[in-house]
Short mmCIF file of C-alpha atoms in Angstrom, two decimals:
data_model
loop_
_atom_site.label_atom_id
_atom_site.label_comp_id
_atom_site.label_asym_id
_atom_site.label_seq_id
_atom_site.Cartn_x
_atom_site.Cartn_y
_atom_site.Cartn_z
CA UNK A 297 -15.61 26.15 12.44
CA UNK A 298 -12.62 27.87 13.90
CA UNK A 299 -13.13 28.69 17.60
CA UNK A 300 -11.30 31.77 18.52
CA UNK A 301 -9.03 29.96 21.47
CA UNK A 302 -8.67 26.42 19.57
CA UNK A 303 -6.86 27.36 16.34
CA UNK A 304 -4.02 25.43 17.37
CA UNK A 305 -5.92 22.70 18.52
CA UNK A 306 -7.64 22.12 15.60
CA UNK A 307 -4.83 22.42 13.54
CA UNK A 308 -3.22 19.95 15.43
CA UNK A 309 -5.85 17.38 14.65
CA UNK A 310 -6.34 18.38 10.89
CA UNK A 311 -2.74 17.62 10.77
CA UNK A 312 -2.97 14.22 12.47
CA UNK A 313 -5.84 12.71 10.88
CA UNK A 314 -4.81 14.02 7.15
CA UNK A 315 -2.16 11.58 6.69
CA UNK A 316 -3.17 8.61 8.36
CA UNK A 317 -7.07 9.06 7.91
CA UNK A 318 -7.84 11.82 4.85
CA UNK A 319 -5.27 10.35 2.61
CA UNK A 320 -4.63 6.97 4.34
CA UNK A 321 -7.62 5.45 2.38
CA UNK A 322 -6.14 6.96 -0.66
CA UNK A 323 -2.44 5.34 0.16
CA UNK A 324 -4.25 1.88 0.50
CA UNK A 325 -6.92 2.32 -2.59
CA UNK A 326 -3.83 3.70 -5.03
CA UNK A 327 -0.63 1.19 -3.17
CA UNK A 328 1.49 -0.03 -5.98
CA UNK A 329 2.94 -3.07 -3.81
CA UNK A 330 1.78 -5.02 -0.77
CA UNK A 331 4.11 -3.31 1.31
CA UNK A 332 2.90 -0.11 0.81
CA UNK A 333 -0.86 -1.17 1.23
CA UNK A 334 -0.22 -2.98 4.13
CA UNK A 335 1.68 -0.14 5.86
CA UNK A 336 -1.37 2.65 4.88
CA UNK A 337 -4.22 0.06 5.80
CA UNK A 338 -2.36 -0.27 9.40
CA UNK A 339 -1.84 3.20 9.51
CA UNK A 340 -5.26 3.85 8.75
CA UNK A 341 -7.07 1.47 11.29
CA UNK A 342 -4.53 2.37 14.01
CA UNK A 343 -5.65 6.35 13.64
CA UNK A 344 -9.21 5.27 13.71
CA UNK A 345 -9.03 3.07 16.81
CA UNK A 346 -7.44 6.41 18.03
CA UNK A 347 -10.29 8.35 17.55
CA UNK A 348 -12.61 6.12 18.28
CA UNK A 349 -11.19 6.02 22.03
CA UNK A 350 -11.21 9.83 21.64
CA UNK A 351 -14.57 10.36 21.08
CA UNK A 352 -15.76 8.02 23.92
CA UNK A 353 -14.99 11.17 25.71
CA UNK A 354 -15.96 14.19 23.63
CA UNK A 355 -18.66 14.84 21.54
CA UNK A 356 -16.41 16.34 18.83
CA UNK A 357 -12.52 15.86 17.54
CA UNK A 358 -11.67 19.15 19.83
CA UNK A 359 -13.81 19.06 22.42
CA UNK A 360 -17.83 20.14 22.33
CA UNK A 361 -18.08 21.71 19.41
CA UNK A 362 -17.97 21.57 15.80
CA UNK A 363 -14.96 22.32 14.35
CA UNK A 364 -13.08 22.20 10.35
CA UNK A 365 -11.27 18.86 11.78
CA UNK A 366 -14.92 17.33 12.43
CA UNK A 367 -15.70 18.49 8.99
CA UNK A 368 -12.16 17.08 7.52
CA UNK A 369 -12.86 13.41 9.58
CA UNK A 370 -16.48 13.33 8.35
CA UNK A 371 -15.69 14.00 4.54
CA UNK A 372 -13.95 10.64 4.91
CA UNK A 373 -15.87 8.75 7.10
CA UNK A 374 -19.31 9.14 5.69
CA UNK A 375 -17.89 7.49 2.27
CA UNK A 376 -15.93 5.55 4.31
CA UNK A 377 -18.25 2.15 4.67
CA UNK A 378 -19.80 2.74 0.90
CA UNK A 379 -16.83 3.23 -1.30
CA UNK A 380 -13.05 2.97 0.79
CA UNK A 381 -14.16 -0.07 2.59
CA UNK A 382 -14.70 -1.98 -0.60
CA UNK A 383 -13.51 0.00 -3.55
CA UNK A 384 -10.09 0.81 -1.46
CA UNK A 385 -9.27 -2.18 0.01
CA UNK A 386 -9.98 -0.60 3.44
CA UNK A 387 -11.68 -3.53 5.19
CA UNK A 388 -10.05 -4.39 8.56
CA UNK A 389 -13.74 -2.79 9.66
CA UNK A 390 -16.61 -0.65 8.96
CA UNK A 391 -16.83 2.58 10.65
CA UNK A 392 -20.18 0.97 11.79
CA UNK A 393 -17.92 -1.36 13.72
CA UNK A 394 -16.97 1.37 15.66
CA UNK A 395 -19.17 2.29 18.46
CA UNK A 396 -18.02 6.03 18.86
CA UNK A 397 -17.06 6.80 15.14
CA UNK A 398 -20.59 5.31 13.65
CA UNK A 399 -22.24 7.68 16.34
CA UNK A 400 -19.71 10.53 15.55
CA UNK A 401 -20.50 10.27 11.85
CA UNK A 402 -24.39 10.59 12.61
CA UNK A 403 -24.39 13.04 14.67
CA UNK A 404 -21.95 15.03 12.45
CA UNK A 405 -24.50 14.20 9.86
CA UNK A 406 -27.51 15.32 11.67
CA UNK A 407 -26.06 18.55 12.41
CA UNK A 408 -28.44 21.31 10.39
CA UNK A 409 -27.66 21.88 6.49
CA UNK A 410 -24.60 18.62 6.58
CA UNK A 411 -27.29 15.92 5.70
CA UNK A 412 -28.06 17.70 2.15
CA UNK A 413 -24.58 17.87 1.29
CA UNK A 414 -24.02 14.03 0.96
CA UNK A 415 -25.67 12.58 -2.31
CA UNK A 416 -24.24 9.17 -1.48
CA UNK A 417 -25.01 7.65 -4.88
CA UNK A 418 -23.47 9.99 -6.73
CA UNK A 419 -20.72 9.50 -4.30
CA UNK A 420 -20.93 5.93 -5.19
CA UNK A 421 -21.25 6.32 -8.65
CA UNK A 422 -17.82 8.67 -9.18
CA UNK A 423 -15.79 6.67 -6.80
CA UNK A 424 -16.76 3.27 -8.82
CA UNK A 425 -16.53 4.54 -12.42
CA UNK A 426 -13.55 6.94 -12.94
CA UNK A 427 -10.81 4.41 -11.48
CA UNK A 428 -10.28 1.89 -14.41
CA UNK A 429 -7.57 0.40 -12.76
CA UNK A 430 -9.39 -0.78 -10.10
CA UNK A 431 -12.68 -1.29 -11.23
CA UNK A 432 -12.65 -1.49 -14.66
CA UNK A 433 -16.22 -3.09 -15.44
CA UNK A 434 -17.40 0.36 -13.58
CA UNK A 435 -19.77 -1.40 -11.95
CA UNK A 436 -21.61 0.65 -8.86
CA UNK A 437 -22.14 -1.88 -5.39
CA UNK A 438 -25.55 -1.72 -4.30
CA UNK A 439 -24.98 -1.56 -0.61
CA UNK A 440 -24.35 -1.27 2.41
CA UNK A 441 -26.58 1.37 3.39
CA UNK A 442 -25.87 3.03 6.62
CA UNK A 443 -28.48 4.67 8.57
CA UNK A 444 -27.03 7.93 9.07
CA UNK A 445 -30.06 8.87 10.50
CA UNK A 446 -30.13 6.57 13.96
CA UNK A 447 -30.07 8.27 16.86
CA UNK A 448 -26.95 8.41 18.13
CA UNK A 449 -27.01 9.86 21.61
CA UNK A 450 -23.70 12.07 21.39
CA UNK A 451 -25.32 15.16 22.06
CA UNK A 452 -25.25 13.99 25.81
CA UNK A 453 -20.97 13.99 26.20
#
């Protein structure tokens, strides 16, 4: 997940999509004010437009292959539509709105031994019941579902 050659590359990325992207949808779910929501929630949508245009090009965040940033981004992303979008206030769009990131995150996803690390409703269920503050009837959504299984075609960049 580190290619010998692209250590600086990937660090480069891990430390532009932690703040804006990794933690962004924590800055907006946990903003004390409007101010500060408003400024993470912008942050946040402007990094993913970013890398959305990115990845029109490029199969991965540092090129064509998988790399810790992909696995940083897709940690996010694949809760991203079930629990930030909703739970965390994040809902300028869906990463399903996004032509390259919703093919990103499935084909991240698809990759061999990723798919049985994401038990979405325990996902679900954690996200929705340990934050009293901002769900305090605990109560669980029942969608969306995304089909992280779709094709998605990336394999051909």
């Amino acid at each position: 997940l580190l290619p010998e050659g692209k250590e600086d590359d990937v660090d480069r990325v891990l430390d532009e999509i932690y703040p804006s992207i990794n933690n962004g949808v924590y800055r907006a779910g946990f903003a004390s004010s409007q101010e500060a929501y408003e400024e993470a929630v912008t942050e946040l949508f402007d990094a993913l437009a970013h890398w959305d245009d990115v990845l029109a090009d490029q199969r991965f965040l540092v090129g064509d292959e998988l790399t810790e940033a992909d696995v940083a981004m897709f940690t996010t992303l694949v809760r991203f539509d079930e629990v930030y979008h909703t739970h965390f206030r994040c809902n300028v769009r869906r990463i399903v709105d996004y032509d390259n990131l919703w093919g990103y995150v499935r084909d991240v996803y698809q990759t061999d031994g990723v798919a049985e690390t994401v038990e979405m409703p325990h996902i679900k269920e954690h996200y929705y019941t340990t934050h009293d503050d901002l769900n305090p009837k605990r109560i669980v959504p029942k969608g969306p579902s995304p089909e992280f299984d779709a094709p998605h075609s990336r394999e051909e960049l």
